[in-house]
PDB file of C-alpha atoms and ligand atoms in Angstrom:
ATOM      1  CA  UNK A  21     141.711 105.680  34.674  1.00  0.00           C
ATOM      2  CA  UNK A  22     139.655 103.450  36.872  1.00  0.00           C
ATOM      3  CA  UNK A  23     137.851 104.909  39.807  1.00  0.00           C
ATOM      4  CA  UNK A  24     137.418 102.706  42.815  1.00  0.00           C
ATOM      5  CA  UNK A  25     134.846 103.260  45.478  1.00  0.00           C
ATOM      6  CA  UNK A  26     136.504 102.755  48.810  1.00  0.00           C
ATOM      7  CA  UNK A  27     134.222 100.825  51.163  1.00  0.00           C
ATOM      8  CA  UNK A  28     133.182 102.795  54.205  1.00  0.00           C
ATOM      9  CA  UNK A  29     135.187 101.708  57.226  1.00  0.00           C
ATOM     10  CA  UNK A  30     132.930  99.724  59.554  1.00  0.00           C
ATOM     11  CA  UNK A  31     133.027 100.968  63.054  1.00  0.00           C
ATOM     12  CA  UNK A  32     133.312  98.307  65.700  1.00  0.00           C
ATOM     13  CA  UNK A  33     131.229  99.286  68.712  1.00  0.00           C
ATOM     14  CA  UNK A  34     132.768  96.666  70.984  1.00  0.00           C
ATOM     15  CA  UNK A  35     134.726  98.290  73.763  1.00  0.00           C
ATOM     16  CA  UNK A  36     137.830  96.355  74.829  1.00  0.00           C
ATOM     17  CA  UNK A  37     139.598  97.836  77.870  1.00  0.00           C
ATOM     18  CA  UNK A  38     143.378  98.200  77.517  1.00  0.00           C
ATOM     19  CA  UNK A  39     143.672  96.776  81.042  1.00  0.00           C
ATOM     20  CA  UNK A  40     141.040  94.685  82.812  1.00  0.00           C
ATOM     21  CA  UNK A  41     142.731  94.962  86.195  1.00  0.00           C
ATOM     22  CA  UNK A  42     142.475  98.643  86.979  1.00  0.00           C
ATOM     23  CA  UNK A  43     139.682 101.157  87.080  1.00  0.00           C
ATOM     24  CA  UNK A  44     139.029 102.882  83.751  1.00  0.00           C
ATOM     25  CA  UNK A  45     139.071 106.605  83.261  1.00  0.00           C
ATOM     26  CA  UNK A  46     135.912 107.970  81.690  1.00  0.00           C
ATOM     27  CA  UNK A  47     137.807 109.323  78.657  1.00  0.00           C
ATOM     28  CA  UNK A  48     139.096 105.821  77.861  1.00  0.00           C
ATOM     29  CA  UNK A  49     135.528 104.753  77.051  1.00  0.00           C
ATOM     30  CA  UNK A  50     134.462 107.829  75.055  1.00  0.00           C
ATOM     31  CA  UNK A  51     136.782 110.701  74.276  1.00  0.00           C
ATOM     32  CA  UNK A  52     134.261 113.429  75.036  1.00  0.00           C
ATOM     33  CA  UNK A  53     132.994 114.460  78.461  1.00  0.00           C
ATOM     34  CA  UNK A  54     129.292 113.730  77.771  1.00  0.00           C
ATOM     35  CA  UNK A  55     127.246 112.074  80.540  1.00  0.00           C
ATOM     36  CA  UNK A  56     127.717 108.311  80.549  1.00  0.00           C
ATOM     37  CA  UNK A  57     124.914 105.765  81.073  1.00  0.00           C
ATOM     38  CA  UNK A  58     125.433 102.029  81.604  1.00  0.00           C
ATOM     39  CA  UNK A  59     123.007  99.217  80.718  1.00  0.00           C
ATOM     40  CA  UNK A  60     123.942  96.071  82.656  1.00  0.00           C
ATOM     41  CA  UNK A  61     122.905  92.863  80.849  1.00  0.00           C
ATOM     42  CA  UNK A  62     121.854  94.760  77.714  1.00  0.00           C
ATOM     43  CA  UNK A  63     120.871  91.612  75.769  1.00  0.00           C
ATOM     44  CA  UNK A  64     120.365  92.416  72.080  1.00  0.00           C
ATOM     45  CA  UNK A  65     120.404  96.112  72.874  1.00  0.00           C
ATOM     46  CA  UNK A  66     117.056  97.544  71.760  1.00  0.00           C
ATOM     47  CA  UNK A  67     116.735  99.719  74.893  1.00  0.00           C
ATOM     48  CA  UNK A  68     120.398 100.790  74.704  1.00  0.00           C
ATOM     49  CA  UNK A  69     120.206 101.740  71.020  1.00  0.00           C
ATOM     50  CA  UNK A  70     116.870 103.535  71.362  1.00  0.00           C
ATOM     51  CA  UNK A  71     118.333 105.580  74.218  1.00  0.00           C
ATOM     52  CA  UNK A  72     121.504 106.355  72.245  1.00  0.00           C
ATOM     53  CA  UNK A  73     119.430 107.501  69.278  1.00  0.00           C
ATOM     54  CA  UNK A  74     117.156 109.671  71.396  1.00  0.00           C
ATOM     55  CA  UNK A  75     120.023 111.301  73.336  1.00  0.00           C
ATOM     56  CA  UNK A  76     122.949 111.967  70.959  1.00  0.00           C
ATOM     57  CA  UNK A  77     124.414 114.340  73.559  1.00  0.00           C
ATOM     58  CA  UNK A  78     124.917 111.436  76.018  1.00  0.00           C
ATOM     59  CA  UNK A  79     127.090 108.327  75.812  1.00  0.00           C
ATOM     60  CA  UNK A  80     125.942 104.766  76.476  1.00  0.00           C
ATOM     61  CA  UNK A  81     127.738 101.543  77.225  1.00  0.00           C
ATOM     62  CA  UNK A  82     126.041  98.163  77.347  1.00  0.00           C
ATOM     63  CA  UNK A  83     127.502  95.291  79.347  1.00  0.00           C
ATOM     64  CA  UNK A  84     126.682  91.760  78.235  1.00  0.00           C
ATOM     65  CA  UNK A  85     128.351  88.443  78.884  1.00  0.00           C
ATOM     66  CA  UNK A  86     127.198  86.580  75.748  1.00  0.00           C
ATOM     67  CA  UNK A  87     129.459  87.145  72.751  1.00  0.00           C
ATOM     68  CA  UNK A  88     126.703  86.621  70.163  1.00  0.00           C
ATOM     69  CA  UNK A  89     124.591  89.349  71.765  1.00  0.00           C
ATOM     70  CA  UNK A  90     127.576  91.709  72.043  1.00  0.00           C
ATOM     71  CA  UNK A  91     128.293  91.298  68.321  1.00  0.00           C
ATOM     72  CA  UNK A  92     124.639  91.822  67.500  1.00  0.00           C
ATOM     73  CA  UNK A  93     124.468  95.063  69.491  1.00  0.00           C
ATOM     74  CA  UNK A  94     127.646  96.259  67.770  1.00  0.00           C
ATOM     75  CA  UNK A  95     126.242  95.456  64.298  1.00  0.00           C
ATOM     76  CA  UNK A  96     122.908  97.121  65.091  1.00  0.00           C
ATOM     77  CA  UNK A  97     124.666 100.249  66.379  1.00  0.00           C
ATOM     78  CA  UNK A  98     126.650 100.428  63.144  1.00  0.00           C
ATOM     79  CA  UNK A  99     123.520  99.970  61.015  1.00  0.00           C
ATOM     80  CA  UNK A 100     121.821 102.809  62.905  1.00  0.00           C
ATOM     81  CA  UNK A 101     124.871 105.043  62.494  1.00  0.00           C
ATOM     82  CA  UNK A 102     125.226 105.632  66.233  1.00  0.00           C
ATOM     83  CA  UNK A 103     128.535 107.030  67.474  1.00  0.00           C
ATOM     84  CA  UNK A 104     127.596 107.378  71.154  1.00  0.00           C
ATOM     85  CA  UNK A 105     127.161 103.709  72.037  1.00  0.00           C
ATOM     86  CA  UNK A 106     129.573 100.896  72.858  1.00  0.00           C
ATOM     87  CA  UNK A 107     129.225  97.407  74.236  1.00  0.00           C
ATOM     88  CA  UNK A 108     131.520  95.549  76.606  1.00  0.00           C
ATOM     89  CA  UNK A 109     131.653  91.769  76.947  1.00  0.00           C
ATOM     90  CA  UNK A 110     132.148  91.191  80.641  1.00  0.00           C
ATOM     91  CA  UNK A 111     130.374  90.284  83.863  1.00  0.00           C
ATOM     92  CA  UNK A 112     128.128  93.109  85.135  1.00  0.00           C
ATOM     93  CA  UNK A 113     129.138  92.646  88.767  1.00  0.00           C
ATOM     94  CA  UNK A 114     132.843  92.898  87.919  1.00  0.00           C
ATOM     95  CA  UNK A 115     132.272  95.967  85.755  1.00  0.00           C
ATOM     96  CA  UNK A 116     130.284  97.769  88.468  1.00  0.00           C
ATOM     97  CA  UNK A 117     132.633  96.768  91.275  1.00  0.00           C
ATOM     98  CA  UNK A 118     136.089  97.063  89.713  1.00  0.00           C
ATOM     99  CA  UNK A 119     136.133  98.601  86.253  1.00  0.00           C
ATOM    100  CA  UNK A 120     133.972 101.680  85.890  1.00  0.00           C
ATOM    101  CA  UNK A 121     135.386 105.049  86.964  1.00  0.00           C
ATOM    102  CA  UNK A 122     134.339 106.417  90.345  1.00  0.00           C
ATOM    103  CA  UNK A 123     131.703 109.169  90.666  1.00  0.00           C
ATOM    104  CA  UNK A 124     131.287 109.405  86.913  1.00  0.00           C
ATOM    105  CA  UNK A 125     128.230 107.467  85.717  1.00  0.00           C
ATOM    106  CA  UNK A 126     125.019 109.420  85.321  1.00  0.00           C
ATOM    107  CA  UNK A 127     122.619 106.452  85.206  1.00  0.00           C
ATOM    108  CA  UNK A 128     122.902 102.688  85.644  1.00  0.00           C
ATOM    109  CA  UNK A 129     120.104 100.555  84.159  1.00  0.00           C
ATOM    110  CA  UNK A 130     119.447  96.957  85.226  1.00  0.00           C
ATOM    111  CA  UNK A 131     116.452  95.837  83.200  1.00  0.00           C
ATOM    112  CA  UNK A 132     114.773  92.455  83.295  1.00  0.00           C
ATOM    113  CA  UNK A 133     117.829  90.674  84.730  1.00  0.00           C
ATOM    114  CA  UNK A 134     117.795  86.905  85.093  1.00  0.00           C
ATOM    115  CA  UNK A 135     115.742  86.343  88.292  1.00  0.00           C
ATOM    116  CA  UNK A 136     117.479  83.123  89.415  1.00  0.00           C
ATOM    117  CA  UNK A 137     114.241  81.829  90.971  1.00  0.00           C
ATOM    118  CA  UNK A 138     115.654  78.792  92.818  1.00  0.00           C
ATOM    119  CA  UNK A 139     116.790  79.599  96.327  1.00  0.00           C
ATOM    120  CA  UNK A 140     120.121  77.849  95.860  1.00  0.00           C
ATOM    121  CA  UNK A 141     120.785  80.246  92.944  1.00  0.00           C
ATOM    122  CA  UNK A 142     119.873  83.483  94.759  1.00  0.00           C
ATOM    123  CA  UNK A 143     123.583  84.128  95.272  1.00  0.00           C
ATOM    124  CA  UNK A 144     123.766  84.910  91.521  1.00  0.00           C
ATOM    125  CA  UNK A 145     121.283  87.761  91.873  1.00  0.00           C
ATOM    126  CA  UNK A 146     122.912  91.099  91.275  1.00  0.00           C
ATOM    127  CA  UNK A 147     120.613  93.240  93.392  1.00  0.00           C
ATOM    128  CA  UNK A 148     122.097  93.101  96.910  1.00  0.00           C
ATOM    129  CA  UNK A 149     123.664  95.608  99.323  1.00  0.00           C
ATOM    130  CA  UNK A 150     127.241  95.028  98.074  1.00  0.00           C
ATOM    131  CA  UNK A 151     126.097  95.763  94.514  1.00  0.00           C
ATOM    132  CA  UNK A 152     124.333  98.937  95.684  1.00  0.00           C
ATOM    133  CA  UNK A 153     127.584  99.972  97.388  1.00  0.00           C
ATOM    134  CA  UNK A 154     129.399  99.550  94.062  1.00  0.00           C
ATOM    135  CA  UNK A 155     126.763 101.642  92.312  1.00  0.00           C
ATOM    136  CA  UNK A 156     127.036 104.329  94.946  1.00  0.00           C
ATOM    137  CA  UNK A 157     130.784 104.532  94.199  1.00  0.00           C
ATOM    138  CA  UNK A 158     130.491 104.797  90.426  1.00  0.00           C
ATOM    139  CA  UNK A 159     127.434 107.071  90.199  1.00  0.00           C
ATOM    140  CA  UNK A 160     128.082 110.777  90.001  1.00  0.00           C
ATOM    141  CA  UNK A 161     126.277 112.996  92.549  1.00  0.00           C
ATOM    142  CA  UNK A 162     122.641 113.144  91.466  1.00  0.00           C
ATOM    143  CA  UNK A 163     123.116 109.941  89.445  1.00  0.00           C
ATOM    144  CA  UNK A 164     120.441 107.239  89.313  1.00  0.00           C
ATOM    145  CA  UNK A 165     120.020 103.479  89.410  1.00  0.00           C
ATOM    146  CA  UNK A 166     116.989 102.181  87.502  1.00  0.00           C
ATOM    147  CA  UNK A 167     115.770  98.601  87.882  1.00  0.00           C
ATOM    148  CA  UNK A 168     112.846  96.698  86.345  1.00  0.00           C
ATOM    149  CA  UNK A 169     111.732  93.110  86.704  1.00  0.00           C
ATOM    150  CA  UNK A 170     108.698  91.017  85.782  1.00  0.00           C
ATOM    151  CA  UNK A 171     109.467  88.537  88.551  1.00  0.00           C
ATOM    152  CA  UNK A 172     107.360  89.251  91.672  1.00  0.00           C
ATOM    153  CA  UNK A 173     109.548  87.330  94.082  1.00  0.00           C
ATOM    154  CA  UNK A 174     112.754  88.901  92.756  1.00  0.00           C
ATOM    155  CA  UNK A 175     111.101  92.315  93.094  1.00  0.00           C
ATOM    156  CA  UNK A 176     110.145  91.695  96.755  1.00  0.00           C
ATOM    157  CA  UNK A 177     113.594  90.278  97.431  1.00  0.00           C
ATOM    158  CA  UNK A 178     115.197  93.375  95.831  1.00  0.00           C
ATOM    159  CA  UNK A 179     113.107  95.708  97.999  1.00  0.00           C
ATOM    160  CA  UNK A 180     114.367  93.818 101.057  1.00  0.00           C
ATOM    161  CA  UNK A 181     117.947  94.146  99.805  1.00  0.00           C
ATOM    162  CA  UNK A 182     117.420  97.883  99.284  1.00  0.00           C
ATOM    163  CA  UNK A 183     116.120  98.156 102.851  1.00  0.00           C
ATOM    164  CA  UNK A 184     119.097  96.239 104.245  1.00  0.00           C
ATOM    165  CA  UNK A 185     121.533  98.472 102.356  1.00  0.00           C
ATOM    166  CA  UNK A 186     122.915 101.186 104.612  1.00  0.00           C
ATOM    167  CA  UNK A 187     124.529 103.500 102.039  1.00  0.00           C
ATOM    168  CA  UNK A 188     123.496 106.856 100.651  1.00  0.00           C
ATOM    169  CA  UNK A 189     121.370 105.900  97.621  1.00  0.00           C
ATOM    170  CA  UNK A 190     117.783 106.967  98.262  1.00  0.00           C
ATOM    171  CA  UNK A 191     114.710 105.219  96.875  1.00  0.00           C
ATOM    172  CA  UNK A 192     112.556 107.515  94.746  1.00  0.00           C
ATOM    173  CA  UNK A 193     109.192 107.389  92.989  1.00  0.00           C
ATOM    174  CA  UNK A 194     109.267 106.417  89.329  1.00  0.00           C
ATOM    175  CA  UNK A 195     105.976 107.398  87.704  1.00  0.00           C
ATOM    176  CA  UNK A 196     105.355 105.858  84.272  1.00  0.00           C
ATOM    177  CA  UNK A 197     105.709 109.212  82.449  1.00  0.00           C
ATOM    178  CA  UNK A 198     108.622 110.603  84.525  1.00  0.00           C
ATOM    179  CA  UNK A 199     110.977 110.596  81.529  1.00  0.00           C
ATOM    180  CA  UNK A 200     111.537 108.952  78.168  1.00  0.00           C
ATOM    181  CA  UNK A 201     112.244 105.293  78.850  1.00  0.00           C
ATOM    182  CA  UNK A 202     112.009 102.849  75.918  1.00  0.00           C
ATOM    183  CA  UNK A 203     110.954  99.252  76.396  1.00  0.00           C
ATOM    184  CA  UNK A 204     113.526  96.470  76.403  1.00  0.00           C
ATOM    185  CA  UNK A 205     113.258  93.346  74.250  1.00  0.00           C
ATOM    186  CA  UNK A 206     112.303  91.177  77.233  1.00  0.00           C
ATOM    187  CA  UNK A 207     109.816  93.738  78.478  1.00  0.00           C
ATOM    188  CA  UNK A 208     108.027  93.694  75.088  1.00  0.00           C
ATOM    189  CA  UNK A 209     107.977  89.897  75.131  1.00  0.00           C
ATOM    190  CA  UNK A 210     106.622  89.685  78.676  1.00  0.00           C
ATOM    191  CA  UNK A 211     104.035  92.415  78.218  1.00  0.00           C
ATOM    192  CA  UNK A 212     102.810  90.570  75.108  1.00  0.00           C
ATOM    193  CA  UNK A 213     102.287  87.566  77.414  1.00  0.00           C
ATOM    194  CA  UNK A 214     100.220  89.744  79.757  1.00  0.00           C
ATOM    195  CA  UNK A 215     102.899  90.139  82.449  1.00  0.00           C
ATOM    196  CA  UNK A 216     103.590  93.480  84.104  1.00  0.00           C
ATOM    197  CA  UNK A 217     106.844  94.894  85.427  1.00  0.00           C
ATOM    198  CA  UNK A 218     107.795  96.393  88.777  1.00  0.00           C
ATOM    199  CA  UNK A 219     110.490  98.992  89.111  1.00  0.00           C
ATOM    200  CA  UNK A 220     112.851 100.474  91.662  1.00  0.00           C
ATOM    201  CA  UNK A 221     114.598 103.825  91.296  1.00  0.00           C
ATOM    202  CA  UNK A 222     117.445 104.929  93.559  1.00  0.00           C
ATOM    203  CA  UNK A 223     119.209 108.286  93.466  1.00  0.00           C
ATOM    204  CA  UNK A 224     122.600 109.357  94.787  1.00  0.00           C
ATOM    205  CA  UNK A 225     122.132 112.703  96.566  1.00  0.00           C
ATOM    206  CA  UNK A 226     123.488 115.651  94.574  1.00  0.00           C
ATOM    207  CA  UNK A 227     125.643 116.883  97.470  1.00  0.00           C
ATOM    208  CA  UNK A 228     127.750 113.689  97.794  1.00  0.00           C
TER     209      UNK A 228
HETATM  210  C1  SAM B 341     116.737  88.366  80.667  1.00  0.00           C
HETATM  211  S1  SAM B 341     117.933  89.099  79.653  1.00  0.00           S
HETATM  212  C2  SAM B 341     117.446  90.829  79.594  1.00  0.00           C
HETATM  213  C3  SAM B 341     118.121  91.558  78.466  1.00  0.00           C
HETATM  214  C4  SAM B 341     117.705  93.022  78.337  1.00  0.00           C
HETATM  215  N1  SAM B 341     118.076  93.803  79.500  1.00  0.00           N
HETATM  216  C5  SAM B 341     116.220  93.112  78.109  1.00  0.00           C
HETATM  217  O1  SAM B 341     115.499  93.498  79.033  1.00  0.00           O
HETATM  218  O2  SAM B 341     115.800  92.810  76.979  1.00  0.00           O
HETATM  219  C6  SAM B 341     119.338  89.184  80.700  1.00  0.00           C
HETATM  220  C7  SAM B 341     120.602  89.482  79.930  1.00  0.00           C
HETATM  221  O3  SAM B 341     121.647  89.713  80.855  1.00  0.00           O
HETATM  222  C8  SAM B 341     122.787  88.965  80.463  1.00  0.00           C
HETATM  223  N2  SAM B 341     123.485  88.661  81.719  1.00  0.00           N
HETATM  224  C9  SAM B 341     123.066  87.863  82.714  1.00  0.00           C
HETATM  225  N3  SAM B 341     123.936  87.875  83.733  1.00  0.00           N
HETATM  226  C10 SAM B 341     124.941  88.700  83.353  1.00  0.00           C
HETATM  227  C11 SAM B 341     126.136  89.130  83.972  1.00  0.00           C
HETATM  228  N4  SAM B 341     126.469  88.697  85.189  1.00  0.00           N
HETATM  229  N5  SAM B 341     126.933  89.988  83.319  1.00  0.00           N
HETATM  230  C12 SAM B 341     126.601  90.422  82.073  1.00  0.00           C
HETATM  231  N6  SAM B 341     125.468  90.058  81.436  1.00  0.00           N
HETATM  232  C13 SAM B 341     124.654  89.210  82.069  1.00  0.00           C
HETATM  233  C14 SAM B 341     122.237  87.761  79.757  1.00  0.00           C
HETATM  234  O4  SAM B 341     123.171  87.174  78.877  1.00  0.00           O
HETATM  235  C15 SAM B 341     121.039  88.356  79.030  1.00  0.00           C
HETATM  236  O5  SAM B 341     121.406  88.868  77.755  1.00  0.00           O
END
């Protein structure tokens, strides 16, 4: 009698919505009710995967528009045996504005996004009042938006956008050691070049 070793089924960590034209329910992304964090523009996913490994009791979804990076994140999640992380290939703005469930995200991370330095390209920048309105809608009460950039002008511009925004998210201090927060791939690269990062933290009041 021959014994065959059945290969372990590879888990695909890519999340493909059943419908792109309606808001998701939280349980469509992960079946359990664990807190859900979103990493917009997750790149190759080092931050996302480090977070997922550190917090197995939370769920994480990365959003990335480049297919090669999405596949890489999925492969890396499989290699690390993570069951609480998925990655979605879509535009971050669309996901925040139209797809994610309302009042249900515990933290949104936007780390080292493309700064679009030319003025004629500023319209591509994500950080603007309409984006903050979208975040306000999807964050749960007490939820947080965490932003980091190495680009001084984009940072100043983002502060102005935050000041122009009239919604309920409140800017908060973010001391270096406030909580576990792993470095992203771009952050490591830029810090190795001697650059430093600025950050913005905004919180949705717990009573909303
Ligand atoms: C500069 S990289 C930063 C990646 C990662 N957050 C890091 O810090 O290592 C920006 C990433 O965001 C992705 N990206 C840019 N605009 C996007 C958008 N509108 N929707 C989804 N992903 C986007 C890019 O493909 C790229 O992987």
